[in-house]
PDB file of C-alpha atoms and ligand atoms in Angstrom:
ATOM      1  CA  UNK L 201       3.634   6.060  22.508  1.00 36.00           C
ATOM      2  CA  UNK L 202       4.199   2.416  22.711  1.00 38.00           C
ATOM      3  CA  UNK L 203       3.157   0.467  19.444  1.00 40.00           C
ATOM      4  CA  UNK L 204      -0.097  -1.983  21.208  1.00 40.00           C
ATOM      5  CA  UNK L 205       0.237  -5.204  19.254  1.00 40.00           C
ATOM      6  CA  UNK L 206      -3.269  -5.735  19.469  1.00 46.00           C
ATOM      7  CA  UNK L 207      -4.203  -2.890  17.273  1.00 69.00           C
ATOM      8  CA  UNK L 208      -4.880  -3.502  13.425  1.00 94.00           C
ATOM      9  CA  UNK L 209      -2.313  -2.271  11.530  1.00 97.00           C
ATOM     10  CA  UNK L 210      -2.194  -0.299   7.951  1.00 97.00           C
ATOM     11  CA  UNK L 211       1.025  -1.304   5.832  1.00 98.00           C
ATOM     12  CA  UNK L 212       1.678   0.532   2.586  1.00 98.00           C
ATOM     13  CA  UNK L 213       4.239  -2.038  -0.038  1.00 98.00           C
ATOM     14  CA  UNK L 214       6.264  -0.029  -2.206  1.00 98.00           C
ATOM     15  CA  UNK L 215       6.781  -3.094  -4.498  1.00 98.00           C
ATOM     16  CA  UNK L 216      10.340  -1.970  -6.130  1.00 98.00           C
ATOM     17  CA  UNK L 217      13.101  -4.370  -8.318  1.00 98.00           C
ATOM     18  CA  UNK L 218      11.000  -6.606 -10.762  1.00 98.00           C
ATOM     19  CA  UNK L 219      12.984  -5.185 -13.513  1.00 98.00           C
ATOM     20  CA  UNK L 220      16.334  -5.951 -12.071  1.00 98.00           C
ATOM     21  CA  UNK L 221      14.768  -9.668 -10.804  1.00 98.00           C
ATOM     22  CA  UNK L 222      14.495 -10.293 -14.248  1.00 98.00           C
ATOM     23  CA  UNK L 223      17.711  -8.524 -15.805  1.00 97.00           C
ATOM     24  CA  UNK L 224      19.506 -10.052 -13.669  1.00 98.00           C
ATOM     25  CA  UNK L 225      18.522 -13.348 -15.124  1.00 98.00           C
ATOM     26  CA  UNK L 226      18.451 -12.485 -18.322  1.00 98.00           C
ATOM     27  CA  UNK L 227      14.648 -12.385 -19.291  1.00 98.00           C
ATOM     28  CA  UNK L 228      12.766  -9.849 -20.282  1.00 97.00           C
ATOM     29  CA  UNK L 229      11.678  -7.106 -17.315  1.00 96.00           C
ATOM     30  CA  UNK L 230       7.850  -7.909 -17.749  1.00 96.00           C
ATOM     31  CA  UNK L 231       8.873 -11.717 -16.454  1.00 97.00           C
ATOM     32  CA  UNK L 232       9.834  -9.921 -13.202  1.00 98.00           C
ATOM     33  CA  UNK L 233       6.605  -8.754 -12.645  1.00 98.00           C
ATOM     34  CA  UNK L 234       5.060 -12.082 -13.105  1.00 98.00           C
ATOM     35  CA  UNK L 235       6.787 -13.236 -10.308  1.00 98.00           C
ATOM     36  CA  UNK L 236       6.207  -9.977  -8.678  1.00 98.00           C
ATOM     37  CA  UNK L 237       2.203 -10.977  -8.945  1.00 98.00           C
ATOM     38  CA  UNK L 238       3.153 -14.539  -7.114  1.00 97.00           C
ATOM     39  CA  UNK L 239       5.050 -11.963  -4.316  1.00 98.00           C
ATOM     40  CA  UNK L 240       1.437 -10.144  -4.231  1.00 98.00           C
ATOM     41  CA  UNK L 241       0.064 -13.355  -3.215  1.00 97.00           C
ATOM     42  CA  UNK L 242       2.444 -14.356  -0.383  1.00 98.00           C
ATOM     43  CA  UNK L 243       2.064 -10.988   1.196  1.00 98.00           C
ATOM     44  CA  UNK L 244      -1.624 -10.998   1.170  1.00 98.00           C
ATOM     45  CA  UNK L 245      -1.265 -14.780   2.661  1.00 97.00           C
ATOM     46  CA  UNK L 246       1.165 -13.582   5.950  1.00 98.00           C
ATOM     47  CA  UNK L 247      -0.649 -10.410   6.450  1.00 98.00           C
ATOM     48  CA  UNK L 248      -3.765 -10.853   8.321  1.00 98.00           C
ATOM     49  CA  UNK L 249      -1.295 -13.401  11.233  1.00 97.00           C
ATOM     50  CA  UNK L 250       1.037 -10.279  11.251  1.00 98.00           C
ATOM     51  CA  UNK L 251      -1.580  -8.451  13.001  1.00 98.00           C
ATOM     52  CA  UNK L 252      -2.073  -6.365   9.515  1.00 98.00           C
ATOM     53  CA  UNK L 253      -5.580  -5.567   8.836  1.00 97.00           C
ATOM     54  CA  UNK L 254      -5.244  -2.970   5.966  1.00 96.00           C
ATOM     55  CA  UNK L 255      -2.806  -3.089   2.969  1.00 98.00           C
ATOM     56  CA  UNK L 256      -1.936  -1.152   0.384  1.00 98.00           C
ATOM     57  CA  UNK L 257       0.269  -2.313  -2.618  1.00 98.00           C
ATOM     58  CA  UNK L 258       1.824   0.089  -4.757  1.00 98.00           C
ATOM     59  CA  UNK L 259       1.122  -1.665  -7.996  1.00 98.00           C
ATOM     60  CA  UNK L 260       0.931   1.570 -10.300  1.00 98.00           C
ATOM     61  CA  UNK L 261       1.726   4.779 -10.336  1.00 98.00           C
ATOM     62  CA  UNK L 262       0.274   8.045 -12.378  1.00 98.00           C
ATOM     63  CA  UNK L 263       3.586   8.346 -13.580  1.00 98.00           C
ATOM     64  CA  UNK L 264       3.996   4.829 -14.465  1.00 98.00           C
ATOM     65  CA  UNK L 265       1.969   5.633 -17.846  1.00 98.00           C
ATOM     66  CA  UNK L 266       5.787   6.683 -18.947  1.00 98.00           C
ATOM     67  CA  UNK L 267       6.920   2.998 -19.159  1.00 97.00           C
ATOM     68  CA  UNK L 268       7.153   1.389 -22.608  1.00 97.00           C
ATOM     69  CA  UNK L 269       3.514   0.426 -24.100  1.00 97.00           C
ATOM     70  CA  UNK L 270       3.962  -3.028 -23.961  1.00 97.00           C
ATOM     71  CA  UNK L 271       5.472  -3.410 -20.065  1.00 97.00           C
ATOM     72  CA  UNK L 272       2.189  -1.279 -19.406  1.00 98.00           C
ATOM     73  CA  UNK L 273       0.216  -3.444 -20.911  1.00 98.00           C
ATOM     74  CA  UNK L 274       1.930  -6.547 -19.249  1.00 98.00           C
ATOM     75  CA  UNK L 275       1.014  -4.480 -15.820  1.00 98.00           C
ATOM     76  CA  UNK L 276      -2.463  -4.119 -16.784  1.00 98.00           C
ATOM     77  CA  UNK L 277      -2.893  -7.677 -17.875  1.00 98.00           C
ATOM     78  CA  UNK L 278      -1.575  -9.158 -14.553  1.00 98.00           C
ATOM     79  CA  UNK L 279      -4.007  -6.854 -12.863  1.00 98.00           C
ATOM     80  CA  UNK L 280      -6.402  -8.137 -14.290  1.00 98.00           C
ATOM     81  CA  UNK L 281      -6.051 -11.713 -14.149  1.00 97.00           C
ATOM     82  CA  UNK L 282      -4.803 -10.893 -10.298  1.00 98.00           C
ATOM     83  CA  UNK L 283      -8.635  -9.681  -9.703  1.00 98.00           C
ATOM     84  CA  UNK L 284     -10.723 -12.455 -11.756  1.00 97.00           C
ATOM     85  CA  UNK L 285      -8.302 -15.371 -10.186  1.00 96.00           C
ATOM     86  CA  UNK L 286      -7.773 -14.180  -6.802  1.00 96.00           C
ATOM     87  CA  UNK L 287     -11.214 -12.476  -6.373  1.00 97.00           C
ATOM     88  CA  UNK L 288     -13.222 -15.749  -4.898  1.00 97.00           C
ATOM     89  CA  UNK L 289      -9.922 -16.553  -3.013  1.00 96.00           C
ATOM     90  CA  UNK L 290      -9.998 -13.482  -0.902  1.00 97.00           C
ATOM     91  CA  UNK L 291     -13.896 -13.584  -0.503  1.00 98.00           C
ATOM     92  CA  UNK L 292     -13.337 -17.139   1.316  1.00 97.00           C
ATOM     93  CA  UNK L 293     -10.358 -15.562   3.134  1.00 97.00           C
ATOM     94  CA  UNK L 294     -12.516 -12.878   4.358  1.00 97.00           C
ATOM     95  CA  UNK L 295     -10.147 -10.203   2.495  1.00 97.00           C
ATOM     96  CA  UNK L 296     -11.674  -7.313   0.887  1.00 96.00           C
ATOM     97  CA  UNK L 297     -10.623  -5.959  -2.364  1.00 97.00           C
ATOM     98  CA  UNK L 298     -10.658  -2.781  -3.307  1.00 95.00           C
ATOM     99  CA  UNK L 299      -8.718  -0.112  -5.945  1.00 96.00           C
ATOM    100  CA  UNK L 300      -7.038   3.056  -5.178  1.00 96.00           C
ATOM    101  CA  UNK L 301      -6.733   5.974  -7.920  1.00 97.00           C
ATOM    102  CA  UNK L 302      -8.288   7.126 -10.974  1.00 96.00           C
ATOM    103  CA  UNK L 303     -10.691   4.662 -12.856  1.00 96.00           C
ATOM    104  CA  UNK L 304     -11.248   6.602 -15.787  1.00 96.00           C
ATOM    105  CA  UNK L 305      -7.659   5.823 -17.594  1.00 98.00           C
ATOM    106  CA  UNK L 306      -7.955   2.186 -17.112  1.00 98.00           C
ATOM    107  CA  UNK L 307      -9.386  -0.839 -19.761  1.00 98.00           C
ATOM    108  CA  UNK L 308     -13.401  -0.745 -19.004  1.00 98.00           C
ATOM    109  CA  UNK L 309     -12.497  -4.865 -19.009  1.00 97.00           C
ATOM    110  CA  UNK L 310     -10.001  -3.863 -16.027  1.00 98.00           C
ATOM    111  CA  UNK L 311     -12.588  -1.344 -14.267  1.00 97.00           C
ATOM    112  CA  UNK L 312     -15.096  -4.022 -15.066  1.00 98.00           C
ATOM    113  CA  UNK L 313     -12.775  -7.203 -13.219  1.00 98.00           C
ATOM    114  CA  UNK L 314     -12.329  -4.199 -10.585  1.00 97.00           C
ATOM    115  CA  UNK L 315     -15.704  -3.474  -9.614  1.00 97.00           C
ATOM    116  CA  UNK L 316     -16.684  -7.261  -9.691  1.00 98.00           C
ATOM    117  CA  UNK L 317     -14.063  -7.702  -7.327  1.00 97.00           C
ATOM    118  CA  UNK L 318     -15.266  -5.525  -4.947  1.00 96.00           C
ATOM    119  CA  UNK L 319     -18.601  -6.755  -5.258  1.00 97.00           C
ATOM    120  CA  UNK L 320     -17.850 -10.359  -4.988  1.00 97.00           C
ATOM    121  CA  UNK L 321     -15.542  -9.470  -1.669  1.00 97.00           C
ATOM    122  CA  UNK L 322     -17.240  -6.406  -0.003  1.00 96.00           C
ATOM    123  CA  UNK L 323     -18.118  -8.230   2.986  1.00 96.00           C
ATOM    124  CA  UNK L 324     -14.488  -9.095   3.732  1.00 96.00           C
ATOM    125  CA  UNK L 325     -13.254  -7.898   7.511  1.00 95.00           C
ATOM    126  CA  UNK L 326     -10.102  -9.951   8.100  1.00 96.00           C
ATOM    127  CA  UNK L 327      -8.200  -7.676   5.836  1.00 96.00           C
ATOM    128  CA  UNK L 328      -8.536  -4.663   3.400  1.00 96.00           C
ATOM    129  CA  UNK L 329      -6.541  -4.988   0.403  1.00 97.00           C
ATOM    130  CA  UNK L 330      -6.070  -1.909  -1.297  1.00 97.00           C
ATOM    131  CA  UNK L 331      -4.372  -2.161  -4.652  1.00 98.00           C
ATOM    132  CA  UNK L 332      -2.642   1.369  -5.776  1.00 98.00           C
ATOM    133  CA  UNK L 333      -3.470   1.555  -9.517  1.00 98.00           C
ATOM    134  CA  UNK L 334      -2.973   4.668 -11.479  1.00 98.00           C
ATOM    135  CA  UNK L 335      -2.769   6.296  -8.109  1.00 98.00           C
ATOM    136  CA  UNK L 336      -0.901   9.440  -7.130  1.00 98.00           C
ATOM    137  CA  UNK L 337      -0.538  11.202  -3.651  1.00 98.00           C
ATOM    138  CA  UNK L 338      -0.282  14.705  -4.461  1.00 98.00           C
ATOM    139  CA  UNK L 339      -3.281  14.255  -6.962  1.00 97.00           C
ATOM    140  CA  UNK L 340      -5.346  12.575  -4.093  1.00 96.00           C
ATOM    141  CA  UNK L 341      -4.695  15.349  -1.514  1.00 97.00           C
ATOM    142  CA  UNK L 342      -5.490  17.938  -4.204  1.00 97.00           C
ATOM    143  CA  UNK L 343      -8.670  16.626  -4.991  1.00 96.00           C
ATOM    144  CA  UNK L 344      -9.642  16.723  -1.486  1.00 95.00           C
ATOM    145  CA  UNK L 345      -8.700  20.073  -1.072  1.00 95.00           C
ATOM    146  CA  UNK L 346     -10.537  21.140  -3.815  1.00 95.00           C
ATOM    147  CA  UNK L 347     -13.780  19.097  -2.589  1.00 93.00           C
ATOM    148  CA  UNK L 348     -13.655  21.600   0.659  1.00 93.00           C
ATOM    149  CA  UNK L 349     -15.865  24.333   0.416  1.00 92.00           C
ATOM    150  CA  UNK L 350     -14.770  27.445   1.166  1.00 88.00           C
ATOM    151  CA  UNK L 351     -16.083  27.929   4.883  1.00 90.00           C
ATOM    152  CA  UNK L 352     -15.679  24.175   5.369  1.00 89.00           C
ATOM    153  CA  UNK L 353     -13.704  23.128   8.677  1.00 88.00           C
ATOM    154  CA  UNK L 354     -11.987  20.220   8.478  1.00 90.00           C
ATOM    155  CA  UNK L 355      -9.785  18.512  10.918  1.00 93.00           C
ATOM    156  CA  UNK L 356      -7.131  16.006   9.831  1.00 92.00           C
ATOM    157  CA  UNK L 357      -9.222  13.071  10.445  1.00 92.00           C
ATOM    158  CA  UNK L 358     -12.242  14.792   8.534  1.00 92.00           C
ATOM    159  CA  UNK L 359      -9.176  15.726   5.612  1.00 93.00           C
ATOM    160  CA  UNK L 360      -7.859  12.228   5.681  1.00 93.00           C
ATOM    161  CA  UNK L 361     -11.776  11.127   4.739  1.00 92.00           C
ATOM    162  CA  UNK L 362     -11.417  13.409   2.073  1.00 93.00           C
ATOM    163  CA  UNK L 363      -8.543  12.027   0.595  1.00 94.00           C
ATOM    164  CA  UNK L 364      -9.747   8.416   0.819  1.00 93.00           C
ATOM    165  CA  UNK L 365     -13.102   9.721  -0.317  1.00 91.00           C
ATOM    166  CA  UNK L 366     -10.696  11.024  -3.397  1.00 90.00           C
ATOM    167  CA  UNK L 367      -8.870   8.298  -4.832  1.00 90.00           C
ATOM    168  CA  UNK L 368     -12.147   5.814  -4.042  1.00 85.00           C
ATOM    169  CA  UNK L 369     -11.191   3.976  -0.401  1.00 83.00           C
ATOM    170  CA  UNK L 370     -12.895   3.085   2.248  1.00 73.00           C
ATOM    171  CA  UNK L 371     -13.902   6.145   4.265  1.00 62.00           C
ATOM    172  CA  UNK L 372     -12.136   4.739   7.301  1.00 77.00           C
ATOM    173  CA  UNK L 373      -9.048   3.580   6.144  1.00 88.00           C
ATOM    174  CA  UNK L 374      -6.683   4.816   8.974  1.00 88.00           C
ATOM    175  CA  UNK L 375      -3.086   5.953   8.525  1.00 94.00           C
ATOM    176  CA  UNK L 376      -0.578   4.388   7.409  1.00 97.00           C
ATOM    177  CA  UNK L 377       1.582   2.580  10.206  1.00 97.00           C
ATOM    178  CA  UNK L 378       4.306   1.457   7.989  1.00 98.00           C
ATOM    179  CA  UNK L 379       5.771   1.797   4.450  1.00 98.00           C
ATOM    180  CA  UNK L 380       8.317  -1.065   3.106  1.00 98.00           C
ATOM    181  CA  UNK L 381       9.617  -0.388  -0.151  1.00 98.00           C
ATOM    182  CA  UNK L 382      12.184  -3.455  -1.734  1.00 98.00           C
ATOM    183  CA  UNK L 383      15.176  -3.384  -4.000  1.00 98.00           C
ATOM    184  CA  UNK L 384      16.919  -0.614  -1.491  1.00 98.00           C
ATOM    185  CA  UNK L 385      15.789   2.672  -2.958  1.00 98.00           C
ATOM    186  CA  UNK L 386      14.963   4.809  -0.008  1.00 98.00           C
ATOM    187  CA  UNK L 387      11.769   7.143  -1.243  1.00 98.00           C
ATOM    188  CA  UNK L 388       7.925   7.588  -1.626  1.00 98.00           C
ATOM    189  CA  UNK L 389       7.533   8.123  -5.174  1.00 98.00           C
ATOM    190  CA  UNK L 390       4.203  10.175  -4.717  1.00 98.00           C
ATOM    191  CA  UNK L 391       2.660   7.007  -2.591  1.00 98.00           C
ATOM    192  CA  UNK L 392       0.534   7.716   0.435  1.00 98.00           C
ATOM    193  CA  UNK L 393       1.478  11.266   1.501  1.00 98.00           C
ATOM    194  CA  UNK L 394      -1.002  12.508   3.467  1.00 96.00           C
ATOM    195  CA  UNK L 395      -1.561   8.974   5.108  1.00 96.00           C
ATOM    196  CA  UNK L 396       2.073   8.537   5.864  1.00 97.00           C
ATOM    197  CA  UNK L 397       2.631  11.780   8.312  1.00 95.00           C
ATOM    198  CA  UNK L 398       3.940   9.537  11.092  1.00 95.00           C
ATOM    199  CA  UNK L 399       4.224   5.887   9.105  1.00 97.00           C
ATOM    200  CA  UNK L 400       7.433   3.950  10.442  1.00 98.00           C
ATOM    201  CA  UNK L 401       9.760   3.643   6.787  1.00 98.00           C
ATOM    202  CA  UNK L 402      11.587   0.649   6.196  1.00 98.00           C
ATOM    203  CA  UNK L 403      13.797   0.226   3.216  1.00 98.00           C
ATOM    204  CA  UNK L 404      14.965  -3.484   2.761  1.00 98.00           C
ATOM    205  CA  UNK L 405      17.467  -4.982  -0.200  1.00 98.00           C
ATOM    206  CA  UNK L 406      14.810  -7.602  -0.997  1.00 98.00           C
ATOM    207  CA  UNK L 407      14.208  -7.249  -4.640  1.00 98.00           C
ATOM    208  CA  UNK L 408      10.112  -7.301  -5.130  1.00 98.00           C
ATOM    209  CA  UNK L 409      10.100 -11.108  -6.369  1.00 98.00           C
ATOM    210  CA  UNK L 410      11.815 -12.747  -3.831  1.00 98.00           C
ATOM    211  CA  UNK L 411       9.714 -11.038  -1.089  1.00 98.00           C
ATOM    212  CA  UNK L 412       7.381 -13.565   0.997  1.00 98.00           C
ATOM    213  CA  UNK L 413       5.823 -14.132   4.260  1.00 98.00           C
ATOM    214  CA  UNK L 414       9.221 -14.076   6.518  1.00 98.00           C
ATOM    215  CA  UNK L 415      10.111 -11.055   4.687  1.00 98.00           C
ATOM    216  CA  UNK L 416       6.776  -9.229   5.855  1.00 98.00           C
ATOM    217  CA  UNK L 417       6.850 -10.943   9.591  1.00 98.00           C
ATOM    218  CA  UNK L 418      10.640  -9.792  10.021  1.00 98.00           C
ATOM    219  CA  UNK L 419       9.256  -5.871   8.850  1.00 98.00           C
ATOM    220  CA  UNK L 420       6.563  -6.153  11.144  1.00 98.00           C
ATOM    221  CA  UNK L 421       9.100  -7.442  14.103  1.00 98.00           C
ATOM    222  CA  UNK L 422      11.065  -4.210  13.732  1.00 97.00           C
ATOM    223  CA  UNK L 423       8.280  -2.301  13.282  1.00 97.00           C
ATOM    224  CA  UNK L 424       6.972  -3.808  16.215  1.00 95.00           C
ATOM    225  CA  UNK L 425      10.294  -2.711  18.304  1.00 93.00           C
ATOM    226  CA  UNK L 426       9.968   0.778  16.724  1.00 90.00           C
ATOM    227  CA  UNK L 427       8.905   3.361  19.327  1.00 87.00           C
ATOM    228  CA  UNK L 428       6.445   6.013  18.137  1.00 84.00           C
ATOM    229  CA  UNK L 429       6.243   9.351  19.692  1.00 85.00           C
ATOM    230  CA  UNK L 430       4.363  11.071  17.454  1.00 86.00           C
ATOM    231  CA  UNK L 431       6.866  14.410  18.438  1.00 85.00           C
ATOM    232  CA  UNK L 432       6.181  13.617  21.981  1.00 89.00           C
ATOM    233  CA  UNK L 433       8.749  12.512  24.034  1.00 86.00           C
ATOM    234  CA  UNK L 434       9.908   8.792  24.772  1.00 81.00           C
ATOM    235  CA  UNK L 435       7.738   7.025  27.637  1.00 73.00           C
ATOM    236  CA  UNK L 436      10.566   4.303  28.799  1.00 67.00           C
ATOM    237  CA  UNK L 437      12.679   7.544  29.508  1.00 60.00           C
ATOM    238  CA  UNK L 438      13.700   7.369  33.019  1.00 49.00           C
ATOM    239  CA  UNK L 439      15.249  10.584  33.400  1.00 48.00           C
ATOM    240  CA  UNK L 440      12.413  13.576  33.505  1.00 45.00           C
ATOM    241  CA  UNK L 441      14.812  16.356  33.108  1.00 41.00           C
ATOM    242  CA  UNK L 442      15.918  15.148  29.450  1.00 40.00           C
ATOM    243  CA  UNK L 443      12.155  14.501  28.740  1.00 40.00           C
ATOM    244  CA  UNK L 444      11.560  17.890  29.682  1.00 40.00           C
ATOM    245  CA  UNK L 445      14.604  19.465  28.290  1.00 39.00           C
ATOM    246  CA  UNK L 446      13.341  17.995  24.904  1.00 40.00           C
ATOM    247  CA  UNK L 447       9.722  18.812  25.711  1.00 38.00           C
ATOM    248  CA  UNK L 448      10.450  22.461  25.996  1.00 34.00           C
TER     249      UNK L 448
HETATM  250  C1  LIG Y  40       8.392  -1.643  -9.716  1.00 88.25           C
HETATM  251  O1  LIG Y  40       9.477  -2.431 -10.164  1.00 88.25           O
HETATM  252  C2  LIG Y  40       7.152  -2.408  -9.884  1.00 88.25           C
HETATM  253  C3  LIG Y  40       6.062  -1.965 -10.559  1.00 88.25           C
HETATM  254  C4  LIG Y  40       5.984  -0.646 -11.206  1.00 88.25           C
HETATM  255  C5  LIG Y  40       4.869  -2.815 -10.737  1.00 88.25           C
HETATM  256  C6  LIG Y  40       4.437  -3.660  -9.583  1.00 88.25           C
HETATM  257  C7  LIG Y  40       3.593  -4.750 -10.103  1.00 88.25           C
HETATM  258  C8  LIG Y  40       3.549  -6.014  -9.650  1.00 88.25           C
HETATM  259  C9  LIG Y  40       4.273  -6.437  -8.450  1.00 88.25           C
HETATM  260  C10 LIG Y  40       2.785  -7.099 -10.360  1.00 88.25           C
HETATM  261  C11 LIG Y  40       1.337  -6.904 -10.524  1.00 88.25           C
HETATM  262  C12 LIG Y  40       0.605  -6.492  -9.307  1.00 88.25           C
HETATM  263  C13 LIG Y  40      -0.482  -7.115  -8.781  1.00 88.25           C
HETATM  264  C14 LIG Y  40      -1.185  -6.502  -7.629  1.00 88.25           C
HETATM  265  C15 LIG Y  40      -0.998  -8.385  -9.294  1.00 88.25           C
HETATM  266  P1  LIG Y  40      10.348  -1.928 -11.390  1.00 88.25           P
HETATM  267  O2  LIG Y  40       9.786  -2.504 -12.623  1.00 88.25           O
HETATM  268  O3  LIG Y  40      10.421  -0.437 -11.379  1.00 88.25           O
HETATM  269  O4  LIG Y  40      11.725  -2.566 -11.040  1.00 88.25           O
HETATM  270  P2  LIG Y  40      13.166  -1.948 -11.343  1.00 88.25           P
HETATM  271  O5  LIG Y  40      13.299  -0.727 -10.478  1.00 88.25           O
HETATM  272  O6  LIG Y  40      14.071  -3.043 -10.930  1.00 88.25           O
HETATM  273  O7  LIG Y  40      13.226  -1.643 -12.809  1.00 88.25           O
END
């Protein structure tokens, strides 16, 4: 199946490398994600020409609790300020804020700046910005699993409600179409699982800081080039018998 570049696409940022931006420079790691916040802002500028109309930044995991107190609390600060500054920005950009993952661990002035965010930019349809905060795959797919009730059918589409349902999205956020993750490590780290079944993956060298528009519009490119078969067979295939061959 041909990737239609008229259809909205759903890219997941794996935002990876802040710490070595920094080390590499000699300041302290939590200056890295400073910048990383200014990379946050780029992204969400060249996203909604690139065709993108839903993404979702990995900005912290459930297991990034383990990180020294005071580089969590950095995190949690630039959150913050992220939501109260950018929040009337995106409402005039027609971008839609919204958090992904539990609530219940985070400041109630951070669930507070959260909430107002989505408020203020609910009627947003250009793009759906999903940040990924205190968020965790496996947790979100078992808490839609245990939602089901024990006679319940549910399809994938009805299953990926669920999980959306589960870690607070939109009820249609689609799947993902493509994951990017910077700063050339090459996994998931518990992001998106159920959403990323058939997602394109691109790794890139990029560390998270340095990462802006041209960055995004040359992922998209290749994405864009990407065929996706969804474990069918290719359709620019001339030759039937190797389409069948593979087929059967
Ligand atoms: C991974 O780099 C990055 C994070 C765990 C945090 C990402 C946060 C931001 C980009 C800034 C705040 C976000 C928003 C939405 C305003 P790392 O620290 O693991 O880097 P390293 O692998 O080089 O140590």
């Amino acid at each position: 199946m041909a990737n239609s570049p008229n259809k909205g696409l759903h890219v997941g940022l794996i935002m990876d490398g802040n710490g070595r931006w920094a080390q590499a420079r000699g300041l302290p790691r939590t200056e890295g994600h400073g910048r990383g916040a200014d990379a946050v802002r780029r992204a969400v500028e060249a996203a909604p020409e690139l065709g993108i109309t839903t993404l979702t930044l990995y900005a912290f995991s459930a297991d990034n609790w383990r990180r020294p107190a005071g580089e969590v609390s950095v995190l949690m600060g630039l959150l913050e300020s992220f939501l109260v500054r950018e929040r009337e920005n995106c409402r005039r950009r027609g971008v839609r804020l919204g958090l992904i993952g539990r609530r219940d661990r985070l400041s109630p002035a951070l669930v507070r700046a959260i909430e107002a965010a989505e408020h203020a930019t609910g009627e947003g349809t250009r793009l759906y910005l999903r940040l990924a905060v205190d968020y965790s795959g496996r947790s979100a797919i078992l808490a839609a699993a245990a939602a089901l009730r024990p006679d319940e059918h549910c399809d994938e589409s009805g299953f990926l409600r669920r999980v959306n349902h589960a870690c607070h999205s939109d009820l249609e956020t689609p799947q993902v179409d493509l994951i990017i993750r910077t700063s050339g490590e090459q996994r998931l780290s518990d992001f998106l699982l159920f959403e990323s079944a058939y997602a394109e993956l691109m790794f890139i060298e990029t560390l998270w800081p340095d990462f802006d528009g041209a960055d995004l519009r040359r992922a998209v490119e290749a994405f864009r080039r990407r065929e996706r078969r969804y474990g069918g067979v290719s359709s620019s295939n001339g030759n039937p018998a190797v389409e069948l061959a593979i087929a059967g």
